[in-house]
PDB file of C-alpha atoms in Angstrom:
ATOM      1  CA  GLY A   1      86.255  36.875 109.519  1.00 51.00           C
ATOM      2  CA  GLU A   2      83.544  34.182 110.230  1.00 68.00           C
ATOM      3  CA  ASP A   3      80.380  34.171 108.098  1.00 86.00           C
ATOM      4  CA  VAL A   4      77.212  33.681 110.126  1.00 92.00           C
ATOM      5  CA  GLU A   5      74.049  33.499 107.949  1.00 93.00           C
ATOM      6  CA  GLN A   6      70.295  33.689 108.879  1.00 95.00           C
ATOM      7  CA  SER A   7      67.022  33.967 107.065  1.00 91.00           C
ATOM      8  CA  LEU A   8      65.786  37.492 107.435  1.00 93.00           C
ATOM      9  CA  PHE A   9      62.046  36.848 108.371  1.00 96.00           C
ATOM     10  CA  LEU A  10      59.922  34.316 110.126  1.00 97.00           C
ATOM     11  CA  SER A  11      55.975  34.623 110.920  1.00 97.00           C
ATOM     12  CA  VAL A  12      54.466  32.317 113.449  1.00 97.00           C
ATOM     13  CA  ARG A  13      50.888  32.141 114.977  1.00 97.00           C
ATOM     14  CA  GLU A  14      50.644  32.840 118.699  1.00 97.00           C
ATOM     15  CA  GLY A  15      50.979  29.589 120.705  1.00 97.00           C
ATOM     16  CA  ASP A  16      52.937  27.788 117.962  1.00 97.00           C
ATOM     17  CA  SER A  17      56.628  26.921 118.214  1.00 97.00           C
ATOM     18  CA  SER A  18      59.138  29.163 116.073  1.00 97.00           C
ATOM     19  CA  VAL A  19      62.339  27.820 114.900  1.00 97.00           C
ATOM     20  CA  ILE A  20      64.969  30.263 113.987  1.00 98.00           C
ATOM     21  CA  ASN A  21      67.937  28.915 112.033  1.00 96.00           C
ATOM     22  CA  CYS A  22      71.646  29.943 111.674  1.00 95.00           C
ATOM     23  CA  THR A  23      74.810  28.393 110.023  1.00 94.00           C
ATOM     24  CA  TYR A  24      78.217  29.286 110.956  1.00 90.00           C
ATOM     25  CA  THR A  25      81.697  28.805 109.243  1.00 84.00           C
ATOM     26  CA  ASP A  26      84.264  28.352 112.093  1.00 74.00           C
ATOM     27  CA  SER A  27      85.449  24.789 112.411  1.00 69.00           C
ATOM     28  CA  SER A  28      87.121  25.055 115.577  1.00 74.00           C
ATOM     29  CA  SER A  29      85.605  24.772 118.899  1.00 74.00           C
ATOM     30  CA  THR A  30      83.729  27.765 119.752  1.00 84.00           C
ATOM     31  CA  TYR A  31      80.689  29.412 121.678  1.00 90.00           C
ATOM     32  CA  LEU A  32      77.525  30.214 119.754  1.00 92.00           C
ATOM     33  CA  TYR A  33      74.957  32.693 121.078  1.00 95.00           C
ATOM     34  CA  TRP A  34      71.404  33.955 120.435  1.00 97.00           C
ATOM     35  CA  TYR A  35      70.541  37.387 121.342  1.00 98.00           C
ATOM     36  CA  LYS A  36      67.118  39.080 121.115  1.00 97.00           C
ATOM     37  CA  GLN A  37      66.625  42.749 120.061  1.00 96.00           C
ATOM     38  CA  GLU A  38      63.389  44.482 120.535  1.00 94.00           C
ATOM     39  CA  PRO A  39      62.593  47.788 118.733  1.00 89.00           C
ATOM     40  CA  GLY A  40      64.873  50.686 120.092  1.00 84.00           C
ATOM     41  CA  ALA A  41      66.393  48.375 122.541  1.00 87.00           C
ATOM     42  CA  GLY A  42      69.798  46.756 123.100  1.00 91.00           C
ATOM     43  CA  LEU A  43      70.718  43.059 122.630  1.00 95.00           C
ATOM     44  CA  GLN A  44      69.389  40.798 125.249  1.00 96.00           C
ATOM     45  CA  LEU A  45      71.560  37.461 125.822  1.00 95.00           C
ATOM     46  CA  LEU A  46      68.912  34.695 125.496  1.00 96.00           C
ATOM     47  CA  THR A  47      71.412  31.650 125.800  1.00 95.00           C
ATOM     48  CA  TYR A  48      74.634  30.279 124.464  1.00 93.00           C
ATOM     49  CA  ILE A  49      76.213  26.773 123.838  1.00 92.00           C
ATOM     50  CA  PHE A  50      79.679  25.533 123.403  1.00 89.00           C
ATOM     51  CA  SER A  51      80.159  23.760 120.143  1.00 83.00           C
ATOM     52  CA  ASN A  52      80.841  20.353 121.831  1.00 84.00           C
ATOM     53  CA  MET A  53      77.191  20.102 122.854  1.00 86.00           C
ATOM     54  CA  ASP A  54      74.230  19.137 120.853  1.00 89.00           C
ATOM     55  CA  MET A  55      71.401  20.635 122.795  1.00 93.00           C
ATOM     56  CA  LYS A  56      70.606  23.221 125.599  1.00 93.00           C
ATOM     57  CA  GLN A  57      67.187  23.844 127.041  1.00 95.00           C
ATOM     58  CA  ASP A  58      66.158  26.854 129.065  1.00 92.00           C
ATOM     59  CA  GLN A  59      62.458  27.082 129.755  1.00 95.00           C
ATOM     60  CA  ARG A  60      60.745  27.786 126.439  1.00 96.00           C
ATOM     61  CA  LEU A  61      64.103  27.985 124.595  1.00 97.00           C
ATOM     62  CA  THR A  62      65.812  25.031 122.999  1.00 97.00           C
ATOM     63  CA  VAL A  63      69.100  25.292 121.198  1.00 97.00           C
ATOM     64  CA  LEU A  64      70.084  22.515 118.872  1.00 96.00           C
ATOM     65  CA  LEU A  65      73.505  22.248 117.195  1.00 93.00           C
ATOM     66  CA  ASN A  66      74.457  20.074 114.412  1.00 91.00           C
ATOM     67  CA  LYS A  67      78.407  20.418 114.220  1.00 88.00           C
ATOM     68  CA  LYS A  68      78.750  18.381 111.029  1.00 88.00           C
ATOM     69  CA  ASP A  69      76.559  20.829 109.307  1.00 90.00           C
ATOM     70  CA  LYS A  70      77.463  23.819 111.198  1.00 90.00           C
ATOM     71  CA  HIS A  71      73.793  24.551 111.765  1.00 93.00           C
ATOM     72  CA  LEU A  72      72.483  26.094 114.959  1.00 94.00           C
ATOM     73  CA  SER A  73      68.708  26.585 115.658  1.00 96.00           C
ATOM     74  CA  LEU A  74      66.671  28.334 118.269  1.00 97.00           C
ATOM     75  CA  ARG A  75      63.406  26.845 119.077  1.00 98.00           C
ATOM     76  CA  ILE A  76      60.846  28.953 121.010  1.00 98.00           C
ATOM     77  CA  ALA A  77      57.805  27.057 122.397  1.00 98.00           C
ATOM     78  CA  ASP A  78      54.338  28.412 122.893  1.00 97.00           C
ATOM     79  CA  THR A  79      55.392  31.741 121.028  1.00 98.00           C
ATOM     80  CA  GLN A  80      53.840  34.773 122.582  1.00 97.00           C
ATOM     81  CA  THR A  81      53.456  38.289 121.003  1.00 96.00           C
ATOM     82  CA  GLY A  82      56.020  39.447 123.296  1.00 95.00           C
ATOM     83  CA  ASP A  83      58.575  37.344 121.628  1.00 97.00           C
ATOM     84  CA  SER A  84      58.247  39.436 118.474  1.00 97.00           C
ATOM     85  CA  ALA A  85      61.700  40.868 117.793  1.00 97.00           C
ATOM     86  CA  ILE A  86      64.866  40.469 115.984  1.00 97.00           C
ATOM     87  CA  TYR A  87      67.000  37.377 116.875  1.00 98.00           C
ATOM     88  CA  PHE A  88      70.608  37.326 116.305  1.00 97.00           C
ATOM     89  CA  CYS A  89      72.848  34.389 116.087  1.00 96.00           C
ATOM     90  CA  ALA A  90      76.601  34.995 116.846  1.00 94.00           C
ATOM     91  CA  GLU A  91      79.685  33.051 116.846  1.00 92.00           C
ATOM     92  CA  ARG A  92      82.742  33.715 119.145  1.00 90.00           C
ATOM     93  CA  ASP A  93      86.057  34.618 117.393  1.00 85.00           C
ATOM     94  CA  GLN A  94      88.632  31.741 118.295  1.00 78.00           C
ATOM     95  CA  THR A  95      91.836  33.738 117.394  1.00 78.00           C
ATOM     96  CA  GLY A  96      92.072  35.283 120.832  1.00 71.00           C
ATOM     97  CA  ALA A  97      90.027  38.385 120.517  1.00 74.00           C
ATOM     98  CA  ASN A  98      86.714  36.815 121.776  1.00 83.00           C
ATOM     99  CA  ASN A  99      84.642  39.284 119.956  1.00 89.00           C
ATOM    100  CA  LEU A 100      81.379  38.011 118.364  1.00 92.00           C
ATOM    101  CA  PHE A 101      80.388  37.691 114.739  1.00 92.00           C
ATOM    102  CA  PHE A 102      76.834  38.308 114.123  1.00 95.00           C
ATOM    103  CA  GLY A 103      74.466  37.093 111.570  1.00 95.00           C
ATOM    104  CA  THR A 104      72.119  39.590 109.930  1.00 94.00           C
ATOM    105  CA  GLY A 105      69.256  38.841 112.424  1.00 96.00           C
ATOM    106  CA  THR A 106      65.887  37.088 111.784  1.00 97.00           C
ATOM    107  CA  ARG A 107      62.785  39.181 112.409  1.00 97.00           C
ATOM    108  CA  LEU A 108      60.162  37.173 114.159  1.00 98.00           C
ATOM    109  CA  THR A 109      56.573  38.353 113.823  1.00 97.00           C
ATOM    110  CA  VAL A 110      53.993  36.614 116.153  1.00 97.00           C
ATOM    111  CA  ILE A 111      50.491  36.712 114.719  1.00 96.00           C
ATOM    112  CA  PRO A 112      47.653  37.001 117.458  1.00 93.00           C
TER     113      PRO A 112
ATOM    114  CA  ASP B   1      68.676  45.231 132.465  1.00 84.00           C
ATOM    115  CA  SER B   2      72.058  43.743 131.590  1.00 88.00           C
ATOM    116  CA  GLY B   3      73.914  45.953 134.031  1.00 93.00           C
ATOM    117  CA  VAL B   4      75.936  47.717 131.262  1.00 97.00           C
ATOM    118  CA  THR B   5      75.225  51.389 131.078  1.00 97.00           C
ATOM    119  CA  GLN B   6      75.902  53.618 128.157  1.00 98.00           C
ATOM    120  CA  THR B   7      75.418  57.375 127.906  1.00 97.00           C
ATOM    121  CA  PRO B   8      74.182  59.367 126.089  1.00 97.00           C
ATOM    122  CA  LYS B   9      71.129  57.381 124.625  1.00 96.00           C
ATOM    123  CA  HIS B  10      70.852  59.840 121.669  1.00 97.00           C
ATOM    124  CA  LEU B  11      73.359  62.044 119.969  1.00 97.00           C
ATOM    125  CA  ILE B  12      72.723  64.338 117.222  1.00 98.00           C
ATOM    126  CA  THR B  13      75.751  66.201 115.542  1.00 98.00           C
ATOM    127  CA  ALA B  14      76.936  67.693 112.337  1.00 98.00           C
ATOM    128  CA  THR B  15      79.658  66.281 109.947  1.00 98.00           C
ATOM    129  CA  GLY B  16      83.048  67.056 110.922  1.00 98.00           C
ATOM    130  CA  GLN B  17      82.512  67.031 114.621  1.00 98.00           C
ATOM    131  CA  ARG B  18      83.657  64.880 117.409  1.00 98.00           C
ATOM    132  CA  VAL B  19      81.693  63.002 119.965  1.00 98.00           C
ATOM    133  CA  THR B  20      82.586  60.697 123.088  1.00 98.00           C
ATOM    134  CA  LEU B  21      80.475  57.649 123.813  1.00 98.00           C
ATOM    135  CA  ARG B  22      80.631  56.403 127.349  1.00 98.00           C
ATOM    136  CA  CYS B  23      80.318  52.961 128.732  1.00 98.00           C
ATOM    137  CA  SER B  24      80.185  51.398 132.141  1.00 98.00           C
ATOM    138  CA  PRO B  25      80.555  47.535 132.395  1.00 97.00           C
ATOM    139  CA  ARG B  26      78.899  45.343 134.705  1.00 96.00           C
ATOM    140  CA  SER B  27      80.518  45.133 138.225  1.00 94.00           C
ATOM    141  CA  GLY B  28      83.421  42.680 138.168  1.00 92.00           C
ATOM    142  CA  ASP B  29      83.654  42.586 134.277  1.00 95.00           C
ATOM    143  CA  LEU B  30      87.043  43.296 133.046  1.00 94.00           C
ATOM    144  CA  SER B  31      86.575  43.183 129.256  1.00 94.00           C
ATOM    145  CA  VAL B  32      84.662  45.784 127.196  1.00 96.00           C
ATOM    146  CA  TYR B  33      83.741  45.551 123.589  1.00 96.00           C
ATOM    147  CA  TRP B  34      82.479  48.175 121.190  1.00 98.00           C
ATOM    148  CA  TYR B  35      80.209  47.182 118.195  1.00 97.00           C
ATOM    149  CA  GLN B  36      78.682  49.297 115.637  1.00 97.00           C
ATOM    150  CA  GLN B  37      75.109  48.538 114.270  1.00 96.00           C
ATOM    151  CA  SER B  38      74.111  50.040 110.915  1.00 94.00           C
ATOM    152  CA  LEU B  39      71.504  49.268 108.332  1.00 88.00           C
ATOM    153  CA  ASP B  40      74.133  48.432 105.678  1.00 87.00           C
ATOM    154  CA  GLN B  41      76.803  46.795 107.562  1.00 87.00           C
ATOM    155  CA  GLY B  42      74.726  44.868 110.448  1.00 91.00           C
ATOM    156  CA  LEU B  43      76.448  44.371 113.863  1.00 94.00           C
ATOM    157  CA  GLN B  44      80.035  44.808 113.632  1.00 95.00           C
ATOM    158  CA  PHE B  45      82.886  44.595 116.055  1.00 95.00           C
ATOM    159  CA  LEU B  46      85.026  47.711 116.611  1.00 97.00           C
ATOM    160  CA  ILE B  47      87.563  47.243 119.587  1.00 96.00           C
ATOM    161  CA  GLN B  48      88.014  45.429 122.664  1.00 95.00           C
ATOM    162  CA  TYR B  49      89.701  46.438 126.122  1.00 95.00           C
ATOM    163  CA  TYR B  50      90.621  44.136 128.996  1.00 93.00           C
ATOM    164  CA  ASN B  51      91.561  45.585 132.170  1.00 94.00           C
ATOM    165  CA  GLY B  52      92.711  48.927 130.625  1.00 95.00           C
ATOM    166  CA  GLU B  53      94.692  47.521 127.691  1.00 95.00           C
ATOM    167  CA  GLU B  54      93.643  47.253 124.145  1.00 95.00           C
ATOM    168  CA  ARG B  55      93.028  43.416 123.349  1.00 92.00           C
ATOM    169  CA  ALA B  56      91.803  43.442 119.809  1.00 92.00           C
ATOM    170  CA  LYS B  57      90.765  45.584 116.901  1.00 93.00           C
ATOM    171  CA  GLY B  58      88.126  44.792 114.500  1.00 92.00           C
ATOM    172  CA  ASN B  59      86.659  47.005 111.709  1.00 86.00           C
ATOM    173  CA  ILE B  60      87.542  50.348 113.373  1.00 94.00           C
ATOM    174  CA  LEU B  61      88.181  53.275 111.338  1.00 95.00           C
ATOM    175  CA  GLU B  62      91.293  55.498 112.059  1.00 96.00           C
ATOM    176  CA  ARG B  63      89.128  58.328 113.044  1.00 97.00           C
ATOM    177  CA  PHE B  64      87.665  56.214 115.917  1.00 97.00           C
ATOM    178  CA  SER B  65      89.530  55.656 119.114  1.00 97.00           C
ATOM    179  CA  ALA B  66      88.740  54.208 122.361  1.00 97.00           C
ATOM    180  CA  GLN B  67      90.263  53.654 125.982  1.00 97.00           C
ATOM    181  CA  GLN B  68      89.354  51.904 128.960  1.00 98.00           C
ATOM    182  CA  PHE B  69      90.067  53.843 132.524  1.00 97.00           C
ATOM    183  CA  PRO B  70      91.386  52.566 135.853  1.00 96.00           C
ATOM    184  CA  ASP B  71      87.655  52.289 137.051  1.00 96.00           C
ATOM    185  CA  LEU B  72      86.971  50.184 133.863  1.00 96.00           C
ATOM    186  CA  HIS B  73      84.599  52.513 132.290  1.00 97.00           C
ATOM    187  CA  SER B  74      85.299  52.924 128.573  1.00 98.00           C
ATOM    188  CA  GLU B  75      85.019  55.816 126.075  1.00 98.00           C
ATOM    189  CA  LEU B  76      84.596  55.533 122.292  1.00 98.00           C
ATOM    190  CA  ASN B  77      85.648  58.684 120.421  1.00 98.00           C
ATOM    191  CA  LEU B  78      84.502  59.274 116.992  1.00 98.00           C
ATOM    192  CA  SER B  79      85.943  62.228 115.013  1.00 98.00           C
ATOM    193  CA  SER B  80      85.570  63.921 111.722  1.00 98.00           C
ATOM    194  CA  LEU B  81      82.300  62.506 111.630  1.00 98.00           C
ATOM    195  CA  GLU B  82      80.629  61.609 108.370  1.00 97.00           C
ATOM    196  CA  LEU B  83      77.019  60.862 107.267  1.00 97.00           C
ATOM    197  CA  GLY B  84      78.017  57.082 107.270  1.00 95.00           C
ATOM    198  CA  ASP B  85      78.886  57.198 110.849  1.00 97.00           C
ATOM    199  CA  SER B  86      75.222  57.358 111.768  1.00 97.00           C
ATOM    200  CA  ALA B  87      74.587  54.041 113.647  1.00 97.00           C
ATOM    201  CA  LEU B  88      73.677  52.559 117.055  1.00 97.00           C
ATOM    202  CA  TYR B  89      76.984  51.997 119.020  1.00 98.00           C
ATOM    203  CA  PHE B  90      76.881  49.328 121.372  1.00 98.00           C
ATOM    204  CA  CYS B  91      79.211  48.262 124.326  1.00 97.00           C
ATOM    205  CA  ALA B  92      79.309  44.976 125.814  1.00 97.00           C
ATOM    206  CA  SER B  93      81.154  43.584 128.914  1.00 96.00           C
ATOM    207  CA  SER B  94      82.171  40.067 129.724  1.00 93.00           C
ATOM    208  CA  PRO B  95      83.125  38.420 133.027  1.00 88.00           C
ATOM    209  CA  PRO B  96      86.707  37.080 133.676  1.00 83.00           C
ATOM    210  CA  GLY B  97      85.622  33.541 132.278  1.00 77.00           C
ATOM    211  CA  LEU B  98      84.796  35.408 128.951  1.00 68.00           C
ATOM    212  CA  GLU B  99      81.965  33.227 127.782  1.00 81.00           C
ATOM    213  CA  ALA B 100      79.087  35.470 127.696  1.00 90.00           C
ATOM    214  CA  GLN B 101      78.969  39.284 126.574  1.00 94.00           C
ATOM    215  CA  TYR B 102      76.181  41.323 128.062  1.00 95.00           C
ATOM    216  CA  PHE B 103      75.200  44.352 125.965  1.00 96.00           C
ATOM    217  CA  GLY B 104      74.101  47.901 127.107  1.00 96.00           C
ATOM    218  CA  PRO B 105      71.189  49.730 125.600  1.00 95.00           C
ATOM    219  CA  GLY B 106      73.611  51.480 123.010  1.00 97.00           C
ATOM    220  CA  THR B 107      73.860  55.171 121.876  1.00 97.00           C
ATOM    221  CA  ARG B 108      72.196  56.219 118.697  1.00 97.00           C
ATOM    222  CA  LEU B 109      74.183  58.706 116.751  1.00 98.00           C
ATOM    223  CA  LEU B 110      72.746  60.609 114.118  1.00 97.00           C
ATOM    224  CA  VAL B 111      75.170  62.777 111.811  1.00 98.00           C
ATOM    225  CA  LEU B 112      73.587  65.552 109.719  1.00 97.00           C
TER     226      LEU B 112
END
């Protein structure tokens, strides 16, 4: 299966920008996703991007995709304490199943 | 609220027992996916159904089975439970365009 990698931890100060990084392995066209998981909660879909795009912006969230390096990032502008959570990068299977392959998740801690 | 519902929220049972987890997809979504989230394996795809038919299988044990009913709700059956089956089980659904997957709040299973 696909291998999606993320760093485990990130700490930022409230009001700063957060950048969460992810690398993926599938070389074919695919969708890439960012999900947020708060303690004891399910996975909230934040945004997704098709691999022929370079960038997608949605309010405070910016997704950047470097296809050559298979690198995906999620930037959160003006990070708030409510943004503290685990963020998962996921890649959609392209063999027909359409299931998602998830990274390990990055735990974002926002320091007031 | 993603619109995907799962019951029960919590389940505590003993080794060797059998349990059934239930999922109702968002209105209009035909695809249902089941995922398992555990500390050692992370988030892993188990199985997918589309409009009542099994579409794809992931890392699903033979002791586990699922089905999707005519009203599109799905059930995941876990039998001969072992301690290692303790995990958070998520259901997700996706619309006919199959781009985004929306996750339910999960069922937390504890096997004692």
